[in-house]
Amino acid sequence: MSDSPSSNLAELTVSELSAALKRTIETAYDRVRVRGELGRVTIARSGHMYADIKDDKAVLNTIMWKGQVGRLNFRPEEGLEVIATGRMSTYPGRSNYQLIADSLQPAGAGALMALLEERKKKLAAEGLFDQRHKKPLPFLPSIVGVVTSPTGAVIRDILHRIQDRFPVRVILWPALVQGDTAAPQIERAIRGFNAMKGKDRPDVLIVGRGGGSIEDLWPFNEEAVVRAAFESEIPLISAVGHETDTTLIDYVSDARAPTPTGAAEIAVPVRSELHLQVDELDQRTKRALTRQTRRAGERLTATRLPRPERLLETKRQRLDTAAERLPRAAQTLLERRKARLEAASAKLISPKQVVREKTALLANATARLGAGLKQAVSRKQVSFSRIASRLRPEPLQADTKRAREDLKRTAIRARPALDRIMERKASALQAEAKLLETLSYQATLKRGYAIVRTDEGHLLRGVGGVGTGTPLTVTLGDGDLAVTTTGSTPPKPKKKKPAKPKPVPKSDDSQGQLL
């Protein structure tokens, strides 16, 4: 049997053929740059990224290891056009060829703008761009913090402008403003300024850089930088690029300046203008104070206040008049009180007289009641007689008999009722008599008191004005006694401790030293 034409080929195992293909591809395509649209994008738990880069005719499996993924300045998403740089290799386990990328960039301004617009919508939906989050800038900061490159023209422009307007202390936090590592440095600078304590903490921050392309300004569109600016407790001014350039940090900052020089002008006022304003306010204050003083003087002059002596003349006159009228008024009031007391004393009557008057009233009432009862009986009899004269004898006698019986019963019932009324009236009269006897002045006199009157009948309330030989009438519990005074003893002043009573010398007069 003859061999086939292919019998001269060497036999290879699958592993040997796969290894040969791997070496050939890696040697021929050790460095390639591929442009396409991202399809499936998966980031494993290990941090490695697995994606597809495709166009309308083919698909290229792409792998990026964890170290390179961490350095990406954007988030790879499906549908984004990118440029991947790396080396070609194979995966023998699946007979696939693949690109192992070490860098990945958005492909051109169109893709970057699409990514920027998508990120802008996301942050706006979270409310980071709302005006209610904006903080007011301090009118005159004492320290200004600047985040920018220490070697660029931005820091020099800011320092020069602040020196011209209002020299204050400026603290620079160096940070790259372009490249893959710029965004983390800018974020750390903003958060570092906010973490400062004490007198070195800035009152306002300026984050800025000069103009450039969208790729150059891309660090200020990074989400980490935008969130750091939003969370800054220190008011922040963004000054990125020229006036026509716009980045996401401009939307979240508390104020936006068209240029770094403009940021310095926003941060501090002009000292010379402040001097002019202070001088103008000082002059206005002086003029206002002069006008106020002049008007107050005019009002004071127009008032024409009199001398203090004239203000007191009327008050003194009223005081003198009142002083003259006071004794007379007091004497008049005393006389009126005395007259009322005497009139009340004259109206007082003894309990016996009250009892006699009440008894007489009761007797009169009883007599009137009996007379009224007799008159009623008489009227009944007359009525019965008239009725009897008008009726026939037999019914009249019966009616008359019944009427007489009713009259007798009425008389029988009236007598006990009259007796009960008399008893109640007598009991009430006795109670009033007892109360009157208890409250009358005669009961007080029986306890040892006396009423002293002058010959004219006036009550004597004190020893003042009573001389020797004055005739008086003393009313005691059982009658009146006429006496004549032999002298008066003035009242003794009260002492804190009661003194021992001294013996009073006996006198022929039974009234003692009082009369």
Coordinates of C-alpha atoms in Angstrom, one line a residue:
M1 CA 0.0 0.0 0.0
S2 CA 1.4 3.4 -1.0
D3 CA 1.5 6.4 1.2
S4 CA -0.7 9.5 0.5
P5 CA 0.8 12.7 -0.8
S6 CA 0.4 14.3 2.8
S7 CA 2.4 11.6 4.5
N8 CA 5.6 13.7 4.4
L9 CA 4.0 16.4 6.8
A10 CA 5.1 16.2 10.4
E11 CA 2.4 15.3 12.9
L12 CA 1.7 17.9 15.6
T13 CA -0.4 17.7 18.7
V14 CA -3.2 20.2 19.3
S15 CA -1.1 21.9 22.1
E16 CA 1.9 22.2 19.8
L17 CA -0.1 23.7 17.1
S18 CA -1.8 26.1 19.5
A19 CA 1.5 27.2 21.0
A20 CA 3.0 27.7 17.5
L21 CA 0.0 29.9 16.5
K22 CA 0.4 31.8 19.8
R23 CA 4.1 32.6 19.1
T24 CA 3.3 33.6 15.5
I25 CA 0.6 36.0 16.4
E26 CA 2.4 37.5 19.4
T27 CA 5.5 38.0 17.2
A28 CA 3.7 39.5 14.3
Y29 CA 1.4 41.7 16.3
D30 CA 3.3 42.4 19.5
R31 CA 2.1 46.1 19.4
V32 CA -1.2 47.1 17.9
R33 CA -3.6 50.0 18.1
V34 CA -7.3 49.2 17.4
R35 CA -10.3 51.5 17.1
G36 CA -13.8 50.2 17.6
E37 CA -17.0 50.3 19.6
L38 CA -17.2 48.6 23.0
G39 CA -19.7 45.8 23.1
R40 CA -20.0 43.5 26.1
V41 CA -18.1 45.0 29.1
T42 CA -17.6 42.9 32.2
I43 CA -15.4 43.7 35.2
A44 CA -14.7 40.5 37.2
R45 CA -14.4 40.3 41.0
S46 CA -10.6 40.1 40.5
G47 CA -10.7 43.6 39.0
H48 CA -9.8 42.4 35.4
M49 CA -12.0 43.7 32.5
Y50 CA -13.3 41.6 29.7
A51 CA -14.8 43.4 26.7
D52 CA -15.5 43.1 23.1
I53 CA -14.3 45.7 20.5
K54 CA -16.3 45.5 17.4
D55 CA -17.2 47.2 14.1
D56 CA -19.8 46.3 11.6
K57 CA -18.0 43.1 10.3
A58 CA -15.9 41.6 13.2
V59 CA -15.5 41.3 16.9
L60 CA -12.2 41.3 18.9
N61 CA -12.0 39.8 22.4
T62 CA -10.2 42.2 24.7
I63 CA -8.7 41.8 28.1
M64 CA -7.3 44.5 30.4
W65 CA -5.7 43.5 33.7
K66 CA -6.6 45.0 37.1
G67 CA -3.6 47.4 37.2
Q68 CA -4.5 49.1 33.9
V69 CA -8.2 49.2 34.7
G70 CA -7.5 51.2 37.9
R71 CA -5.7 53.9 35.9
L72 CA -8.6 54.6 33.5
N73 CA -9.9 58.1 33.6
F74 CA -13.4 57.1 32.4
R75 CA -15.8 54.3 32.9
P76 CA -15.9 51.9 30.0
E77 CA -19.5 51.4 28.9
E78 CA -21.2 49.5 26.0
G79 CA -21.6 51.6 22.9
L80 CA -18.6 53.9 23.6
E81 CA -16.1 54.2 20.7
V82 CA -12.6 53.7 22.1
I83 CA -9.0 53.3 20.9
A84 CA -7.2 50.3 22.6
T85 CA -3.5 49.8 22.6
G86 CA -1.8 46.5 23.4
R87 CA -0.6 43.1 22.0
M88 CA -2.3 40.3 20.3
S89 CA -2.4 36.8 21.8
T90 CA -4.4 33.6 21.8
Y91 CA -6.3 31.5 24.3
P92 CA -5.7 27.9 23.4
G93 CA -8.4 26.6 25.7
R94 CA -11.1 28.1 23.4
S95 CA -9.0 28.5 20.2
N96 CA -9.6 32.3 20.4
Y97 CA -7.3 35.1 19.6
Q98 CA -7.6 38.2 21.8
L99 CA -6.2 41.7 22.5
I100 CA -4.4 42.2 25.8
A101 CA -4.8 46.0 26.2
D102 CA -2.6 48.1 28.4
S103 CA -4.4 51.4 27.6
L104 CA -7.9 52.5 26.6
Q105 CA -9.0 55.9 25.5
P106 CA -12.3 57.3 24.1
A107 CA -12.0 57.7 20.4
G108 CA -12.1 61.4 19.6
A109 CA -14.1 64.4 20.8
G110 CA -17.5 63.0 19.8
A111 CA -17.2 60.1 22.2
L112 CA -15.9 62.3 25.0
M113 CA -18.7 64.7 24.5
A114 CA -21.2 61.9 24.6
L115 CA -19.6 60.6 27.8
L116 CA -19.6 64.1 29.2
E117 CA -23.3 64.6 28.5
E118 CA -24.2 61.3 30.0
R119 CA -22.3 62.1 33.2
K120 CA -23.7 65.5 33.4
K121 CA -27.3 64.1 33.3
K122 CA -26.5 61.6 36.0
L123 CA -25.0 64.2 38.4
A124 CA -27.8 66.7 37.7
A125 CA -30.4 64.0 38.5
E126 CA -28.7 63.6 41.9
G127 CA -29.2 67.3 42.6
L128 CA -25.5 68.3 42.6
F129 CA -26.1 71.3 40.3
D130 CA -29.1 72.8 42.3
Q131 CA -28.7 76.4 43.2
R132 CA -29.9 75.7 46.8
H133 CA -26.6 74.0 47.5
K134 CA -24.6 77.1 46.5
K135 CA -22.7 78.8 49.4
P136 CA -22.2 82.6 49.6
L137 CA -18.6 83.8 49.1
P138 CA -17.0 85.7 52.0
F139 CA -16.8 89.5 51.4
L140 CA -13.2 89.9 52.6
P141 CA -11.4 86.6 53.1
S142 CA -8.2 86.5 55.1
I143 CA -6.7 83.4 53.4
V144 CA -7.3 82.2 49.8
G145 CA -6.5 78.5 48.9
V146 CA -5.5 77.7 45.3
V147 CA -5.5 74.3 43.7
T148 CA -3.4 74.4 40.5
S149 CA 0.0 73.6 39.0
P150 CA 2.9 75.4 40.8
T151 CA 4.8 75.8 37.6
G152 CA 2.0 77.2 35.3
A153 CA 1.0 80.8 34.6
V154 CA -2.3 80.4 36.5
I155 CA -0.8 80.8 40.0
R156 CA 1.3 83.8 38.9
D157 CA -1.8 85.5 37.4
I158 CA -3.8 84.9 40.6
L159 CA -1.0 86.1 42.9
H160 CA -0.5 89.2 40.8
R161 CA -4.2 90.1 40.7
I162 CA -4.7 89.6 44.4
Q163 CA -1.7 91.7 45.2
D164 CA -3.1 94.6 43.1
R165 CA -6.6 94.4 44.5
F166 CA -6.3 93.4 48.2
P167 CA -3.2 91.7 49.4
V168 CA -4.1 88.6 51.5
R169 CA -2.4 85.3 52.4
V170 CA -2.5 82.7 49.6
I171 CA -1.9 79.0 50.2
L172 CA -1.1 76.8 47.1
W173 CA -1.8 73.1 47.1
P174 CA 0.2 71.8 44.1
A175 CA -1.6 69.4 41.8
L176 CA -1.3 68.3 38.2
V177 CA -4.1 69.7 36.0
Q178 CA -3.6 67.5 33.0
G179 CA -3.1 63.7 32.4
D180 CA -4.3 60.5 33.9
T181 CA -3.1 61.3 37.5
A182 CA -4.5 64.8 37.6
A183 CA -8.0 64.0 38.8
P184 CA -6.9 62.1 42.0
Q185 CA -4.5 65.0 42.9
I186 CA -7.2 67.6 42.4
E187 CA -9.6 65.6 44.5
R188 CA -7.1 65.2 47.3
A189 CA -6.3 68.9 47.3
I190 CA -9.9 70.0 47.7
R191 CA -10.5 67.5 50.5
G192 CA -7.2 68.4 52.1
F193 CA -8.1 72.1 52.3
N194 CA -11.5 71.2 53.9
A195 CA -9.7 68.9 56.4
M196 CA -7.5 71.8 57.7
K197 CA -8.2 73.3 61.1
G198 CA -7.2 76.4 62.9
K199 CA -6.1 79.8 61.6
D200 CA -4.5 78.3 58.5
R201 CA -7.8 77.1 57.0
P202 CA -8.7 79.1 53.9
D203 CA -11.9 81.2 53.7
V204 CA -12.3 80.5 50.0
L205 CA -10.9 78.1 47.4
I206 CA -9.9 78.6 43.7
V207 CA -9.5 75.6 41.5
G208 CA -8.1 76.6 38.1
R209 CA -5.9 75.9 35.1
G210 CA -5.4 77.5 31.7
G211 CA -7.1 76.7 28.4
G212 CA -6.8 73.5 26.4
S213 CA -8.6 70.8 24.5
I214 CA -11.4 68.7 25.9
E215 CA -8.8 66.0 26.5
D216 CA -6.6 68.4 28.5
L217 CA -9.6 69.6 30.6
W218 CA -11.0 66.2 31.2
P219 CA -9.7 65.8 34.8
F220 CA -12.2 68.5 35.8
N221 CA -15.0 66.4 34.4
E222 CA -14.2 63.4 36.5
E223 CA -16.9 62.3 38.9
A224 CA -14.5 62.2 41.9
V225 CA -13.4 65.8 41.3
V226 CA -17.0 67.0 40.9
R227 CA -18.2 65.3 44.1
A228 CA -15.3 66.6 46.1
A229 CA -16.2 70.2 44.9
F230 CA -19.8 69.6 45.9
E231 CA -18.9 68.3 49.4
S232 CA -16.5 71.2 50.0
E233 CA -17.5 73.1 53.2
I234 CA -15.3 76.0 52.0
P235 CA -16.9 78.2 49.2
L236 CA -15.2 77.2 45.9
I237 CA -14.6 79.2 42.8
S238 CA -13.9 77.3 39.5
A239 CA -11.6 78.9 36.9
V240 CA -10.9 76.2 34.4
G241 CA -9.9 77.1 30.8
H242 CA -11.0 80.1 28.9
E243 CA -14.4 81.8 29.0
T244 CA -15.9 79.5 26.4
D245 CA -14.7 76.3 28.1
T246 CA -17.1 74.5 30.4
T247 CA -16.4 71.6 32.6
L248 CA -18.6 69.7 35.2
I249 CA -16.8 71.4 38.1
D250 CA -18.2 74.7 36.9
Y251 CA -21.8 73.5 37.5
V252 CA -21.1 72.3 41.0
S253 CA -18.9 75.2 42.2
D254 CA -20.3 78.1 44.3
A255 CA -19.1 80.6 41.7
R256 CA -17.6 80.3 38.2
A257 CA -14.9 82.6 36.8
P258 CA -14.1 82.9 33.1
T259 CA -10.4 82.9 33.8
P260 CA -8.1 82.4 36.8
T261 CA -7.6 86.2 36.9
G262 CA -11.3 86.6 37.1
A263 CA -11.4 84.2 40.0
A264 CA -9.0 86.4 41.9
E265 CA -11.2 89.4 41.2
I266 CA -14.2 87.5 42.5
A267 CA -12.4 86.3 45.6
V268 CA -11.2 89.7 47.0
P269 CA -12.5 93.2 46.6
V270 CA -10.5 96.3 45.6
R271 CA -8.9 97.9 48.6
S272 CA -8.9 101.4 47.2
E273 CA -12.6 101.2 46.4
L274 CA -13.3 100.0 50.0
H275 CA -11.3 103.1 51.2
L276 CA -13.5 105.3 49.1
Q277 CA -16.7 103.7 50.3
V278 CA -15.6 104.0 54.0
D279 CA -14.7 107.7 53.5
E280 CA -18.0 108.3 51.8
L281 CA -19.9 106.5 54.6
D282 CA -17.9 108.5 57.2
Q283 CA -18.9 111.8 55.5
R284 CA -22.5 110.8 55.2
T285 CA -22.5 109.8 58.9
K286 CA -21.1 113.1 59.9
R287 CA -23.6 115.0 57.8
A288 CA -26.5 113.0 59.2
L289 CA -25.2 113.5 62.8
T290 CA -24.9 117.3 62.2
R291 CA -28.5 117.5 60.8
Q292 CA -29.8 115.4 63.7
T293 CA -28.0 117.6 66.2
R294 CA -29.3 120.8 64.6
R295 CA -32.9 119.5 64.4
A296 CA -32.7 118.4 68.1
G297 CA -31.4 121.9 69.1
E298 CA -34.3 123.5 67.1
R299 CA -36.9 121.3 68.8
L300 CA -35.3 122.1 72.2
T301 CA -35.4 125.8 71.5
A302 CA -39.0 125.7 70.3
T303 CA -40.1 123.9 73.4
R304 CA -38.9 126.8 75.7
L305 CA -38.9 124.9 78.9
P306 CA -39.5 127.1 81.9
R307 CA -37.2 127.3 84.9
P308 CA -37.6 124.6 87.6
E309 CA -38.9 127.2 90.1
R310 CA -41.8 128.0 87.8
L311 CA -42.6 124.3 87.4
L312 CA -42.9 124.0 91.1
E313 CA -45.0 127.1 91.8
T314 CA -48.3 125.6 90.9
K315 CA -47.6 122.4 92.8
R316 CA -46.6 124.3 95.9
Q317 CA -49.8 126.4 95.7
R318 CA -52.0 123.3 95.4
L319 CA -50.1 121.8 98.4
D320 CA -50.8 124.8 100.5
T321 CA -54.5 124.9 99.6
A322 CA -54.8 121.2 100.5
A323 CA -53.0 121.7 103.8
E324 CA -55.4 124.5 104.7
R325 CA -58.5 122.5 103.8
L326 CA -57.4 119.2 105.4
P327 CA -58.1 120.2 109.1
R328 CA -61.5 121.6 108.3
A329 CA -62.4 118.6 106.2
A330 CA -61.3 116.3 109.1
Q331 CA -63.4 118.3 111.6
T332 CA -66.4 118.2 109.3
L333 CA -66.1 114.5 108.8
L334 CA -65.8 113.9 112.6
E335 CA -68.9 116.0 113.2
R336 CA -70.9 114.0 110.6
R337 CA -69.8 110.7 112.2
K338 CA -70.8 112.0 115.6
A339 CA -74.3 113.1 114.4
R340 CA -74.9 109.7 112.8
L341 CA -73.9 107.9 116.0
E342 CA -76.1 110.0 118.1
A343 CA -79.1 109.5 115.7
A344 CA -78.5 105.8 115.9
S345 CA -78.2 105.8 119.7
A346 CA -81.5 107.8 119.9
K347 CA -83.3 105.1 117.9
L348 CA -82.2 102.3 120.2
I349 CA -85.1 101.0 122.4
S350 CA -85.1 98.6 125.3
P351 CA -86.0 94.9 124.9
K352 CA -89.1 95.2 127.2
Q353 CA -90.5 98.0 125.0
V354 CA -89.9 95.8 121.9
V355 CA -91.8 92.9 123.6
R356 CA -94.6 95.2 124.5
E357 CA -94.9 96.5 121.0
K358 CA -94.8 93.0 119.5
T359 CA -97.4 91.8 122.0
A360 CA -99.6 94.7 121.1
L361 CA -99.2 94.0 117.4
L362 CA -100.1 90.3 118.1
A363 CA -103.2 91.3 120.0
N364 CA -104.3 93.6 117.3
A365 CA -103.8 90.8 114.7
T366 CA -105.8 88.4 116.8
A367 CA -108.6 90.9 117.3
R368 CA -108.7 91.6 113.6
L369 CA -108.7 87.9 112.8
G370 CA -111.7 87.3 115.2
A371 CA -113.6 90.2 113.8
G372 CA -113.0 89.0 110.3
L373 CA -114.2 85.5 111.3
K374 CA -117.4 87.0 112.9
Q375 CA -118.0 89.0 109.8
A376 CA -117.5 86.0 107.6
V377 CA -120.0 84.0 109.7
S378 CA -122.5 86.9 109.5
R379 CA -122.1 87.1 105.8
K380 CA -122.8 83.4 105.5
Q381 CA -125.9 83.7 107.7
V382 CA -127.2 86.5 105.6
S383 CA -126.5 84.5 102.4
F384 CA -128.3 81.5 103.9
S385 CA -131.2 83.7 104.8
R386 CA -131.5 85.1 101.4
I387 CA -131.3 81.7 99.8
A388 CA -133.9 80.3 102.3
S389 CA -136.3 83.1 101.4
R390 CA -136.1 82.2 97.8
L391 CA -136.6 78.4 98.2
R392 CA -139.4 76.2 99.3
P393 CA -139.5 75.4 103.1
E394 CA -138.5 71.7 102.9
P395 CA -135.3 72.0 100.8
L396 CA -134.5 75.3 102.5
Q397 CA -134.4 73.7 106.0
A398 CA -132.2 71.0 104.7
D399 CA -129.8 73.4 103.1
T400 CA -129.8 75.6 106.1
K401 CA -129.0 72.7 108.3
R402 CA -126.1 71.6 106.1
A403 CA -124.8 75.2 106.0
R404 CA -124.9 75.5 109.8
E405 CA -123.0 72.2 110.1
D406 CA -120.4 73.4 107.6
L407 CA -120.1 76.7 109.5
K408 CA -119.6 74.8 112.8
R409 CA -117.0 72.6 111.3
T410 CA -115.2 75.6 109.8
A411 CA -115.3 77.3 113.3
I412 CA -113.9 74.1 114.9
R413 CA -111.0 73.9 112.4
A414 CA -110.3 77.7 112.5
R415 CA -109.7 77.7 116.3
P416 CA -106.7 75.2 116.3
A417 CA -105.2 77.0 113.3
L418 CA -105.5 80.3 115.0
D419 CA -103.9 78.9 118.1
R420 CA -101.0 77.5 116.1
I421 CA -100.5 80.8 114.4
M422 CA -100.4 82.5 117.8
E423 CA -97.9 80.0 119.1
R424 CA -95.6 80.5 116.1
K425 CA -95.8 84.3 116.3
A426 CA -95.1 84.1 120.1
S427 CA -92.1 81.9 119.6
A428 CA -90.7 84.1 116.9
L429 CA -91.3 87.2 119.1
Q430 CA -89.4 85.6 122.0
A431 CA -86.5 84.6 119.8
E432 CA -86.2 88.2 118.5
A433 CA -86.5 89.6 122.0
K434 CA -83.7 87.3 123.2
L435 CA -81.5 88.4 120.2
L436 CA -82.2 92.0 120.7
E437 CA -81.5 91.7 124.4
T438 CA -78.2 90.0 123.6
L439 CA -77.1 92.7 121.1
S440 CA -78.5 95.8 122.9
Y441 CA -76.2 98.2 124.6
Q442 CA -78.1 97.6 127.9
A443 CA -76.7 94.1 128.1
T444 CA -73.2 95.6 127.7
L445 CA -74.0 98.1 130.5
K446 CA -75.0 95.2 132.8
R447 CA -71.5 93.7 132.4
G448 CA -69.9 96.8 134.0
Y449 CA -69.7 99.4 131.2
A450 CA -71.1 102.9 131.3
I451 CA -72.2 105.6 128.9
V452 CA -71.1 109.2 129.7
R453 CA -73.0 112.2 128.3
T454 CA -72.7 115.9 128.8
D455 CA -75.6 118.1 129.9
E456 CA -76.4 118.7 126.2
G457 CA -76.7 114.9 125.6
H458 CA -73.5 114.5 123.6
L459 CA -71.5 111.3 124.1
L460 CA -68.2 111.7 125.9
R461 CA -65.5 109.7 124.2
G462 CA -62.3 110.9 126.0
V463 CA -61.0 113.1 128.8
G464 CA -59.9 115.8 126.5
G465 CA -61.8 119.0 126.9
V466 CA -63.3 118.0 130.2
G467 CA -62.4 120.3 133.1
T468 CA -63.0 120.4 136.8
G469 CA -66.6 120.8 137.9
T470 CA -68.1 119.7 134.6
P471 CA -71.6 118.1 135.1
L472 CA -72.0 114.7 133.4
T473 CA -74.7 112.0 133.2
V474 CA -73.5 108.4 133.6
T475 CA -75.8 105.7 132.3
L476 CA -75.3 102.3 134.1
G477 CA -77.1 99.0 133.7
D478 CA -79.9 99.9 136.2
G479 CA -80.2 103.6 135.7
D480 CA -78.6 107.0 135.3
L481 CA -76.2 108.8 137.7
A482 CA -75.5 112.5 137.7
V483 CA -71.9 113.3 138.6
T484 CA -69.5 116.3 138.6
T485 CA -65.8 116.0 137.6
T486 CA -63.1 116.7 140.1
G487 CA -60.2 116.4 137.6
S488 CA -58.8 114.3 134.6
T489 CA -55.9 112.0 134.4
P490 CA -54.1 111.9 131.0
P491 CA -53.5 108.4 129.5
K492 CA -50.2 106.7 130.4
P493 CA -47.8 105.7 127.6
K494 CA -47.7 102.0 126.9
K495 CA -44.7 100.0 128.0
K496 CA -43.2 96.9 126.5
K497 CA -43.5 95.0 129.8
P498 CA -46.6 95.4 132.0
A499 CA -45.8 97.3 135.2
K500 CA -47.2 96.3 138.6
P501 CA -50.5 98.0 139.3
K502 CA -50.2 100.9 141.9
P503 CA -52.9 101.3 144.6
V504 CA -55.4 104.0 143.8
P505 CA -56.2 106.3 146.7
K506 CA -59.8 106.1 147.8
S507 CA -62.1 109.0 147.3
D508 CA -65.5 110.0 148.4
D509 CA -66.7 110.1 144.8
S510 CA -67.8 106.7 143.7
Q511 CA -66.5 107.3 140.1
G512 CA -62.8 107.5 141.0
Q513 CA -60.3 109.6 139.1
L514 CA -62.0 109.2 135.7
L515 CA -64.6 111.9 136.5

